[in-house]
Coordinates of N, CA and C in Angstrom, one line a residue:
X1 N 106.5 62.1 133.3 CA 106.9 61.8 132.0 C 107.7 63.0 131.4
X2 N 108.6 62.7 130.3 CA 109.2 63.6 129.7 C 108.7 65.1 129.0
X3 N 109.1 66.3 128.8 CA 108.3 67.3 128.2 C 109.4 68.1 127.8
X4 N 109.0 68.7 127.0 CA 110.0 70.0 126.8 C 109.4 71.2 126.8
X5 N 110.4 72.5 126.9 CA 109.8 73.6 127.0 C 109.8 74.7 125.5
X6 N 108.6 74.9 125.2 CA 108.5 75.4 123.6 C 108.5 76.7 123.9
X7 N 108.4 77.5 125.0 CA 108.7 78.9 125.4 C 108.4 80.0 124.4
X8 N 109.0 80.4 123.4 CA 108.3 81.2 122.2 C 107.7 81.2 121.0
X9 N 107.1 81.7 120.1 CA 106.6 81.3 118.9 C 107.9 81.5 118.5
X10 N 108.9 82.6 118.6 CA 110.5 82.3 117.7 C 111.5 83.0 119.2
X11 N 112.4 82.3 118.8 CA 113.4 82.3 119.7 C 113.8 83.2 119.8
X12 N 113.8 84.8 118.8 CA 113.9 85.6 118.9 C 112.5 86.7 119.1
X13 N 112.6 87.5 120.1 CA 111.4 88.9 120.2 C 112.0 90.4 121.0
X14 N 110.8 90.9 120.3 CA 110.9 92.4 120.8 C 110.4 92.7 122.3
X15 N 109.3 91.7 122.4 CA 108.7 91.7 123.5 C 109.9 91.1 124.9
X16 N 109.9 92.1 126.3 CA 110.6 92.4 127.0 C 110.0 91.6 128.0
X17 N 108.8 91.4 128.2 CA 108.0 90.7 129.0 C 107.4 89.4 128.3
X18 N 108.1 88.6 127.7 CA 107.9 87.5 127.1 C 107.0 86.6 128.3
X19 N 105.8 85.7 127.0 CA 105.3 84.1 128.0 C 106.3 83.7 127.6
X20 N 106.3 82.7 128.1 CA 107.4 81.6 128.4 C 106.5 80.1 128.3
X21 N 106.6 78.9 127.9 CA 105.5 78.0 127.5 C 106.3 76.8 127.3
X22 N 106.1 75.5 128.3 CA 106.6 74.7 127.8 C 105.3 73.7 128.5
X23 N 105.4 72.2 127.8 CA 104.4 70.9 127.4 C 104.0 70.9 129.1
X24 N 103.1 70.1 129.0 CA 102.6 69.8 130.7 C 103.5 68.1 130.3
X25 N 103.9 67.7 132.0 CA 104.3 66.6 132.0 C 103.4 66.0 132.5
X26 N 103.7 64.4 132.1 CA 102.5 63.7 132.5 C 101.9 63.8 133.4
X27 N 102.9 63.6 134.4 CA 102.6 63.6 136.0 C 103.2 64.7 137.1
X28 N 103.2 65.8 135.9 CA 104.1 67.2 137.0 C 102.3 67.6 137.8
X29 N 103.0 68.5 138.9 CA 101.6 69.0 139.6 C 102.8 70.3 140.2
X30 N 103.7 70.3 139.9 CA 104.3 72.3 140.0 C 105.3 71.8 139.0
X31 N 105.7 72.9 139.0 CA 107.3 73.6 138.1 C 108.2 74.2 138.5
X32 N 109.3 73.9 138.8 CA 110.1 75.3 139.3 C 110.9 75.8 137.6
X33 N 110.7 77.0 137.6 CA 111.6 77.2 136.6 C 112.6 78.8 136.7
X34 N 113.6 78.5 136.1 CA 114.7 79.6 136.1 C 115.3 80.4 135.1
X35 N 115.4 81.5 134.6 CA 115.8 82.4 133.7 C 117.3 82.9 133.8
X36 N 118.1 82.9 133.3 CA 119.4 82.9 133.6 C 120.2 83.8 132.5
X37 N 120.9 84.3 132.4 CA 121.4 85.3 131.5 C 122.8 84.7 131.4
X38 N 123.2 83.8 132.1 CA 124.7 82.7 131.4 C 124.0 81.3 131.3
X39 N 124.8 80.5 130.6 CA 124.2 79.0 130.0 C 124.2 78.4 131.7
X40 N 123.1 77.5 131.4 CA 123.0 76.5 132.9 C 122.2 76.5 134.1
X41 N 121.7 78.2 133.8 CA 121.0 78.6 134.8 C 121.4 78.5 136.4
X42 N 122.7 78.7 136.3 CA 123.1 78.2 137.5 C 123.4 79.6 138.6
X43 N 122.6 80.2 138.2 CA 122.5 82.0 138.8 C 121.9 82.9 138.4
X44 N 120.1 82.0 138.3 CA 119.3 83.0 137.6 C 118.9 84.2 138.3
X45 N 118.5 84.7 137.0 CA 118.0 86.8 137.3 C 116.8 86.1 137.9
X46 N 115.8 85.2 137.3 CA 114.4 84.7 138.0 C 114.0 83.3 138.2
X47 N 113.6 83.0 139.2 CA 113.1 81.3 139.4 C 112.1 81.6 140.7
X48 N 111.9 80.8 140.3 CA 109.9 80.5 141.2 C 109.9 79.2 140.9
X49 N 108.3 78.5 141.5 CA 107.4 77.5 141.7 C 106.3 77.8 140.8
X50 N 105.3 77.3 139.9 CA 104.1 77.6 139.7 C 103.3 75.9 138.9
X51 N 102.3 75.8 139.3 CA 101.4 75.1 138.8 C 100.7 74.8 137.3
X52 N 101.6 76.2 136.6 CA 100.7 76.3 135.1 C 102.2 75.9 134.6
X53 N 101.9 75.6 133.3 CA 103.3 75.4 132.5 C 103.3 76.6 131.1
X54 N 102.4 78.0 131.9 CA 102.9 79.2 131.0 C 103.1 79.9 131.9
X55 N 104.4 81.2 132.2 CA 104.9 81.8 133.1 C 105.0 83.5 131.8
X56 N 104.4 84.3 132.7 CA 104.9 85.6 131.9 C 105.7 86.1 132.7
X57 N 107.0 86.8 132.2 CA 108.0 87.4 133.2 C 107.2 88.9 133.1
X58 N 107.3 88.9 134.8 CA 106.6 90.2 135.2 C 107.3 91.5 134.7
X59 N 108.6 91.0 134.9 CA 109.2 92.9 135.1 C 110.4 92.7 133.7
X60 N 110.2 94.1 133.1 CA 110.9 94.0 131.8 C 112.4 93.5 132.1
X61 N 112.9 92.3 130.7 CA 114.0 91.8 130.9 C 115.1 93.3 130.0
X62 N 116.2 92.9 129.8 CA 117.1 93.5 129.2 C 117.2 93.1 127.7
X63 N 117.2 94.1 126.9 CA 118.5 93.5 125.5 C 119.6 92.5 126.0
X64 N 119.3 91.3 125.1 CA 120.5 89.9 125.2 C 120.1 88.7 125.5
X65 N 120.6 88.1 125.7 CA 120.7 86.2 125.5 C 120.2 85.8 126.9
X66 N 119.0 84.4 126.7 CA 118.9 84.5 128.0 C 118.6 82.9 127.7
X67 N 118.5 82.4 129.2 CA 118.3 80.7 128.8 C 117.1 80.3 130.1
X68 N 116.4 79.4 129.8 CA 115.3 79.1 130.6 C 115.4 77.9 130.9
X69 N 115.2 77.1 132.1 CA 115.6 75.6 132.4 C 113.7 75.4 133.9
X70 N 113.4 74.4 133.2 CA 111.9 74.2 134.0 C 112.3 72.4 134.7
X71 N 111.6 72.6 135.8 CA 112.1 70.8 136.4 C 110.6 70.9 136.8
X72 N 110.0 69.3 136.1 CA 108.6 69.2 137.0 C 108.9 68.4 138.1
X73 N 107.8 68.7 138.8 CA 107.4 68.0 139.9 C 106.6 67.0 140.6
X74 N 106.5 66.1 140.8 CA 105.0 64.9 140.9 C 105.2 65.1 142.5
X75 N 103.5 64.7 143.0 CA 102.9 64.8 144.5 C 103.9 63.7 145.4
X76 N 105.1 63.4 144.6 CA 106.0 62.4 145.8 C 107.2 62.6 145.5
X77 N 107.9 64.0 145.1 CA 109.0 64.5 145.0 C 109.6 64.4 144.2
X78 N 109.5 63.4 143.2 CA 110.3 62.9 141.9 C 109.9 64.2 141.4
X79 N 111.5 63.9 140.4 CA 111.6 65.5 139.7 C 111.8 65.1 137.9
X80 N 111.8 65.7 136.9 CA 112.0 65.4 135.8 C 112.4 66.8 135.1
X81 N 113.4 66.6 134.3 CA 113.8 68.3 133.9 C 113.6 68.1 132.8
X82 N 112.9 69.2 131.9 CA 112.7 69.4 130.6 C 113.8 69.0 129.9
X83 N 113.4 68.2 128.7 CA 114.4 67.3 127.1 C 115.4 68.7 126.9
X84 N 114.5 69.9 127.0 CA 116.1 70.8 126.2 C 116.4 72.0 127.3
X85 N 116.2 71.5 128.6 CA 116.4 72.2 129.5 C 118.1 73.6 128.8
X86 N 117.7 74.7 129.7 CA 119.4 75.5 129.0 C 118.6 75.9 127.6
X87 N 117.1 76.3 127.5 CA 116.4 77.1 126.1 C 116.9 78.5 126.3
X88 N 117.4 78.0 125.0 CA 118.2 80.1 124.3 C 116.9 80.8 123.8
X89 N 116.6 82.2 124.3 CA 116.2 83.1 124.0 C 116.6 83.9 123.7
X90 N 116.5 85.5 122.7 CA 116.9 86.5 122.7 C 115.9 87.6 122.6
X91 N 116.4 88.9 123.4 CA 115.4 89.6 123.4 C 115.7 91.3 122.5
X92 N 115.3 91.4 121.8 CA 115.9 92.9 120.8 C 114.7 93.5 120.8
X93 N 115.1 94.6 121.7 CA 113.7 95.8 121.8 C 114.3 96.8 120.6
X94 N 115.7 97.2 119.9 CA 116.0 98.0 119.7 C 116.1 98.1 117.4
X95 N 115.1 98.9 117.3 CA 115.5 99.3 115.5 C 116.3 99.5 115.5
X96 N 117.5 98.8 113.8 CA 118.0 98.8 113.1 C 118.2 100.4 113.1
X97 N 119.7 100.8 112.8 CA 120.1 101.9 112.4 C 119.7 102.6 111.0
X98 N 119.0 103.5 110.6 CA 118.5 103.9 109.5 C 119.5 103.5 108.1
X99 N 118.8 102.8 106.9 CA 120.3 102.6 106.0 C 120.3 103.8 105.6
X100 N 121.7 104.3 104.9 CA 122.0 105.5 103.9 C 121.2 105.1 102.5
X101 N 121.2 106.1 102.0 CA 120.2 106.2 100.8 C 120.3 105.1 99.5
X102 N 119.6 104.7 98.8 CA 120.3 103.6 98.2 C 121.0 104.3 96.5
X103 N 121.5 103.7 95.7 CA 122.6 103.9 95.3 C 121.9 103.7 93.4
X104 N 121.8 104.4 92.4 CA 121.1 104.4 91.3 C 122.2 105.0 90.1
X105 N 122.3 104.1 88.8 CA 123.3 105.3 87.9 C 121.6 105.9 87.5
X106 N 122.5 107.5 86.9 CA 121.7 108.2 86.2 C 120.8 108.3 85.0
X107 N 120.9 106.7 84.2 CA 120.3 106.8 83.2 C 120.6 105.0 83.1
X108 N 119.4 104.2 82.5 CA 119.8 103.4 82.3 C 119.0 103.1 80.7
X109 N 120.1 102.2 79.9 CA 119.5 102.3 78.3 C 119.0 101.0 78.5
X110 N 117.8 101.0 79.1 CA 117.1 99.7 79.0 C 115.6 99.9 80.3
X111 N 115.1 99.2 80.3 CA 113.8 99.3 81.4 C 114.4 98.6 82.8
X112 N 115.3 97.6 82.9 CA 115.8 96.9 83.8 C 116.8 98.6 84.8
X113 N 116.0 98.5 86.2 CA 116.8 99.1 86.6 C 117.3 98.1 88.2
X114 N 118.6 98.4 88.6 CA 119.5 97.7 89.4 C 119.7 99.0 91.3
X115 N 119.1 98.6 92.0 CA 118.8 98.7 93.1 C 119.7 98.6 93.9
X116 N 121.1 99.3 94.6 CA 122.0 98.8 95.6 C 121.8 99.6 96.6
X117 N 122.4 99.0 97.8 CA 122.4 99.8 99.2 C 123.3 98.9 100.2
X118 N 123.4 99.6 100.9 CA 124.6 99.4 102.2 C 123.8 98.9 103.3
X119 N 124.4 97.2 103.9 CA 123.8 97.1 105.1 C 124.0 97.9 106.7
X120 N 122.9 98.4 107.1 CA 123.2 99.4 108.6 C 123.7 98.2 109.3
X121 N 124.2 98.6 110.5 CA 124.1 98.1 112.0 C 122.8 97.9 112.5
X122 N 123.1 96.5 113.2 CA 121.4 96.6 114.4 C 122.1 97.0 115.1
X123 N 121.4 97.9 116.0 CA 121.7 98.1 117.4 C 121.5 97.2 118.6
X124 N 120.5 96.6 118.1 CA 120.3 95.1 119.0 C 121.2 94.2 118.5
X125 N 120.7 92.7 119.7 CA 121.5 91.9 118.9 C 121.0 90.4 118.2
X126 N 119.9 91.2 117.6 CA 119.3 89.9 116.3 C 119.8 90.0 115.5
X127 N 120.3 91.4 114.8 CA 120.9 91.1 113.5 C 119.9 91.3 112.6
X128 N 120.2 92.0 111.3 CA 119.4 92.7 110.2 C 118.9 91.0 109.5
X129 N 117.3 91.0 109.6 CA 116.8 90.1 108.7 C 116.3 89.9 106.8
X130 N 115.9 91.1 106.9 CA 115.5 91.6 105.9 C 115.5 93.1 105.2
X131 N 114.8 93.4 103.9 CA 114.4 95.0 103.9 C 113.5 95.1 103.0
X132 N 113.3 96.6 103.0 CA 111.7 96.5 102.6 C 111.9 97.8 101.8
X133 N 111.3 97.4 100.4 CA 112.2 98.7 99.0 C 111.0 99.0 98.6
X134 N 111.0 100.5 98.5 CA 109.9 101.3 97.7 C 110.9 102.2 96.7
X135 N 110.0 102.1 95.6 CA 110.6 102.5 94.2 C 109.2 103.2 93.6
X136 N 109.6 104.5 93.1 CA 108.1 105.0 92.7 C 108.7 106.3 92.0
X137 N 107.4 106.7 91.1 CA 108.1 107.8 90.6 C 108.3 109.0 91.4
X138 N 107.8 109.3 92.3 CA 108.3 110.4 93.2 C 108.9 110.2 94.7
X139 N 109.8 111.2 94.7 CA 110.2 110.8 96.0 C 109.7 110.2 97.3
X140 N 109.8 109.0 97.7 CA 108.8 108.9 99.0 C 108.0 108.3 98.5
X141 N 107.4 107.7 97.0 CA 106.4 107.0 96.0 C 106.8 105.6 96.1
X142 N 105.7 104.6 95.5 CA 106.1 103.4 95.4 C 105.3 102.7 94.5
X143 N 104.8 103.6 93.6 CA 104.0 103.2 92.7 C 104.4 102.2 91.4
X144 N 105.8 102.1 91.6 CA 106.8 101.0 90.7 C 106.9 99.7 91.4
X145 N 107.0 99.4 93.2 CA 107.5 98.5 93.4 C 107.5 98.8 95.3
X146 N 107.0 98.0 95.9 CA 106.7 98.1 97.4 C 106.7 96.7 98.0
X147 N 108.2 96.1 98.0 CA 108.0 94.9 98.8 C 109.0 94.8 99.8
X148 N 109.0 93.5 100.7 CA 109.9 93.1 101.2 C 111.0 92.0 100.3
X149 N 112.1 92.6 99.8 CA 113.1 91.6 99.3 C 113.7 90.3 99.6
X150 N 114.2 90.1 101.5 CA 114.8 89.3 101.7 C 116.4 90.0 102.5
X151 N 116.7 89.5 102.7 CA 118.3 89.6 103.5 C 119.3 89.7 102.2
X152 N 118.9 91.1 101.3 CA 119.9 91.3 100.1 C 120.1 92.5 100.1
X153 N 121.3 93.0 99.3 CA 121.6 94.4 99.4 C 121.3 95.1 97.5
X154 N 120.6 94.3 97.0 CA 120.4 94.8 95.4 C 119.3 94.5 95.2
X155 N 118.8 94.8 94.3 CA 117.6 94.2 93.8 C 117.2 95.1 92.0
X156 N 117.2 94.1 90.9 CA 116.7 94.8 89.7 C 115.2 95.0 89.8
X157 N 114.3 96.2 89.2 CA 112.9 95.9 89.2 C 113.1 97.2 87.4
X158 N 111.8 96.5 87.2 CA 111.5 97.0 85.4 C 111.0 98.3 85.5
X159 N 111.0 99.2 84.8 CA 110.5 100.4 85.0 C 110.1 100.6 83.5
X160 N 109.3 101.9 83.0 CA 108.7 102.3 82.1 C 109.6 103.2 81.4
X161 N 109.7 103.3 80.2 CA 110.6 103.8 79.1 C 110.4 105.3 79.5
X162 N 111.2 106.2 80.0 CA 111.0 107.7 79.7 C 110.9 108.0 81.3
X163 N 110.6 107.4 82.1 CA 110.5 107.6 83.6 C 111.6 107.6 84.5
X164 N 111.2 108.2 85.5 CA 112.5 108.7 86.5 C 112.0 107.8 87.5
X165 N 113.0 107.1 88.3 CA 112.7 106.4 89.5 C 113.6 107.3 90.7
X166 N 112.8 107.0 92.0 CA 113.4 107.0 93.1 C 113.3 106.0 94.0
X167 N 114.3 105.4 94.8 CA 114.3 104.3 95.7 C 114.5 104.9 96.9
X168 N 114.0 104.2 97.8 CA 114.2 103.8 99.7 C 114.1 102.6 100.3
X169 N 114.7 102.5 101.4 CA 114.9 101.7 102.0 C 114.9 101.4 103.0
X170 N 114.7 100.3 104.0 CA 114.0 100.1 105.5 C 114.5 98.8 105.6
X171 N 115.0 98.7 107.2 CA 116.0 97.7 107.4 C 115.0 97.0 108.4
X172 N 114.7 95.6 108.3 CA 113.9 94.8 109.6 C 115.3 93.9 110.3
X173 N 114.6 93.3 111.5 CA 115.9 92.7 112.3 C 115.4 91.6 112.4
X174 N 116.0 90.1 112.9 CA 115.5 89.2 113.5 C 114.0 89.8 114.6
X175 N 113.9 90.6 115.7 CA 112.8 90.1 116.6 C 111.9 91.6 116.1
X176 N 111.9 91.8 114.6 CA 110.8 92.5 113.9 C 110.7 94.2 113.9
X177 N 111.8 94.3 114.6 CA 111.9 95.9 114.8 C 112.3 96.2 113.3
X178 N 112.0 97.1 113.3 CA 112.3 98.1 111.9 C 112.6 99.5 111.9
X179 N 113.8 100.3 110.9 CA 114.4 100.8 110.7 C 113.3 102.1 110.5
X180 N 113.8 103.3 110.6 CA 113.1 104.1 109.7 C 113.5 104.1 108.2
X181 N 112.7 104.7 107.3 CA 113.2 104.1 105.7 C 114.4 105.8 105.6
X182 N 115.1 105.3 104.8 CA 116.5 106.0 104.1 C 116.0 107.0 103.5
X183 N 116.8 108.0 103.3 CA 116.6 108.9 102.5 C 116.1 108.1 101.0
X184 N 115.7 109.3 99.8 CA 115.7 108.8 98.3 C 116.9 108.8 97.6
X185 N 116.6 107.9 96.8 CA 118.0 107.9 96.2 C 118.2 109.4 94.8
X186 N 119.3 109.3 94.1 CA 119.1 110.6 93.7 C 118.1 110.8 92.0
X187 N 117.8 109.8 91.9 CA 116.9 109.4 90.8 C 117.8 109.0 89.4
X188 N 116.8 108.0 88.4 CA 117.3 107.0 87.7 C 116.3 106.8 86.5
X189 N 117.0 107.7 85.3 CA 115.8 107.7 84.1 C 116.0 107.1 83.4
X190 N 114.8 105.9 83.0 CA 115.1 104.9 82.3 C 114.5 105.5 81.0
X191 N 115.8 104.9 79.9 CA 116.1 105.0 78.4 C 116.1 103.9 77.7
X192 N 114.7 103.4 77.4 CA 114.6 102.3 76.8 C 114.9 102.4 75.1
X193 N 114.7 103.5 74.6 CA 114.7 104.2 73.4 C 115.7 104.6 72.6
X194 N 116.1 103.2 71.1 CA 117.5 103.8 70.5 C 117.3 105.0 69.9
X195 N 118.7 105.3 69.6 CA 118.7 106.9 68.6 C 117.9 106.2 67.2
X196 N 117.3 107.7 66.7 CA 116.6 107.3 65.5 C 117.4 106.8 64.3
X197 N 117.3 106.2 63.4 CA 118.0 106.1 62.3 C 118.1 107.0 61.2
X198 N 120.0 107.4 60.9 CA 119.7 108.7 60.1 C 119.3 108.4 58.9
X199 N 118.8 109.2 58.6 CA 118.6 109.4 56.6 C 119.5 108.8 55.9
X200 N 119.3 109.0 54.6 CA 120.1 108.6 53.7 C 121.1 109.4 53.5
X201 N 122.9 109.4 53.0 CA 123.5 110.1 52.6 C 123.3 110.9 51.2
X202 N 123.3 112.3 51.3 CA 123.1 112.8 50.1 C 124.3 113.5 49.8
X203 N 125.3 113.4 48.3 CA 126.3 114.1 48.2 C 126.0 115.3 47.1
X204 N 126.6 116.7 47.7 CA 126.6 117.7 46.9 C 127.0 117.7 45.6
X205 N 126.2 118.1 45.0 CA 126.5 117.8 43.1 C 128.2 119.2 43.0
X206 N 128.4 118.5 42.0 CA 129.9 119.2 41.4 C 129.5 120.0 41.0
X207 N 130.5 121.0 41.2 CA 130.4 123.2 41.2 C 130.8 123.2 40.1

């Protein structure tokens, strides 16, 4: 019977020694399956026989693209190849390049302060997924704001009238590696407070 091979929880990991996981077929009783580092599997780095339909690759693979193709087998030679035989994997053992510090004006006349920074390089090859912004009043603090944002390079967050912020920043990748966090940025006093209103005009009496 027909099966496919569901191989990872995401198509992308860190993990070097990935399981590998695809459906039992109705009537398979072995597997041969093949790991291949060009599409097609037609010159895999690994292929074997096994009886289970979960395979862990013994010995660490490389950073990069790899494709898995499984054929079952029934007790009378008929063969059936997995629905999406040619499954793309990637494997990124490697963190994101640290970002540069993020980017703040020196005063803002309002509580709304505006958060920018520069996307790093992965050094792998998943590609920057996310980042993760701490804002606090002291350097290295995050007593204002400690989340993950999303795949953006800004972000406004509210601050308190009279306070100084500092931001950082931490880059994640598709297979979850993470950056060390950036320097602080150089700090950002919010000025929620207009100038007073002057007095009244008083004119000097005539000499």
């Amino acid at each position: 019977g027909s099966f496919s091979i569901t191989a990872l929880t995401s198509n992308t990991t860190n993990d070097t020694t990935p399981i590998l996981d695809w459906e039992d077929a109705t009537d398979g009783i072995t597997y041969d399956y093949a790991i291949d580092d060009t599409s097609g599997c037609g010159s895999p780095i690994e292929s074997g026989n096994t009886a289970s339909s979960t395979y862990t690759v013994p010995g660490a693979l490389g950073e990069g693209t790899y494709y898995l193709c499984v054929t079952a087998n029934d007790a009378v030679t008929n063969t059936t190849d997995a629905t999406n035989n040619n499954y793309t994997f990637t494997i990124d053992s490697s963190a994101p390049n640290t970002p540069a510090p993020p980017t703040d004006a020196g005063t803002y006349s309002g509580t709304t302060i505006t958060i920018d920074w520069v996307a790093p390089t992965d050094t792998g090859p998943s590609g920057i997924a996310s980042y993760h912004l701490q804002v606090g009043t002291t350097q290295g603090g995050n007593d204002l704001f400690d989340a993950n944002v999303g795949n953006v390079v800004t972000k406004d967050v509210t601050g308190v009238n009279g306070a100084i912020y500092y931001a950082r920043i931490k880059a994640i990748d598709n297979a979850t590696n993470e950056s060390l966090y950036s320097g602080n940025s150089n700090g950002v006093t919010v000025d929620g407070t207009g100038p007073t209103t002057p007095g009244s005009l008083k004119t000097a009496p005539d000499s």
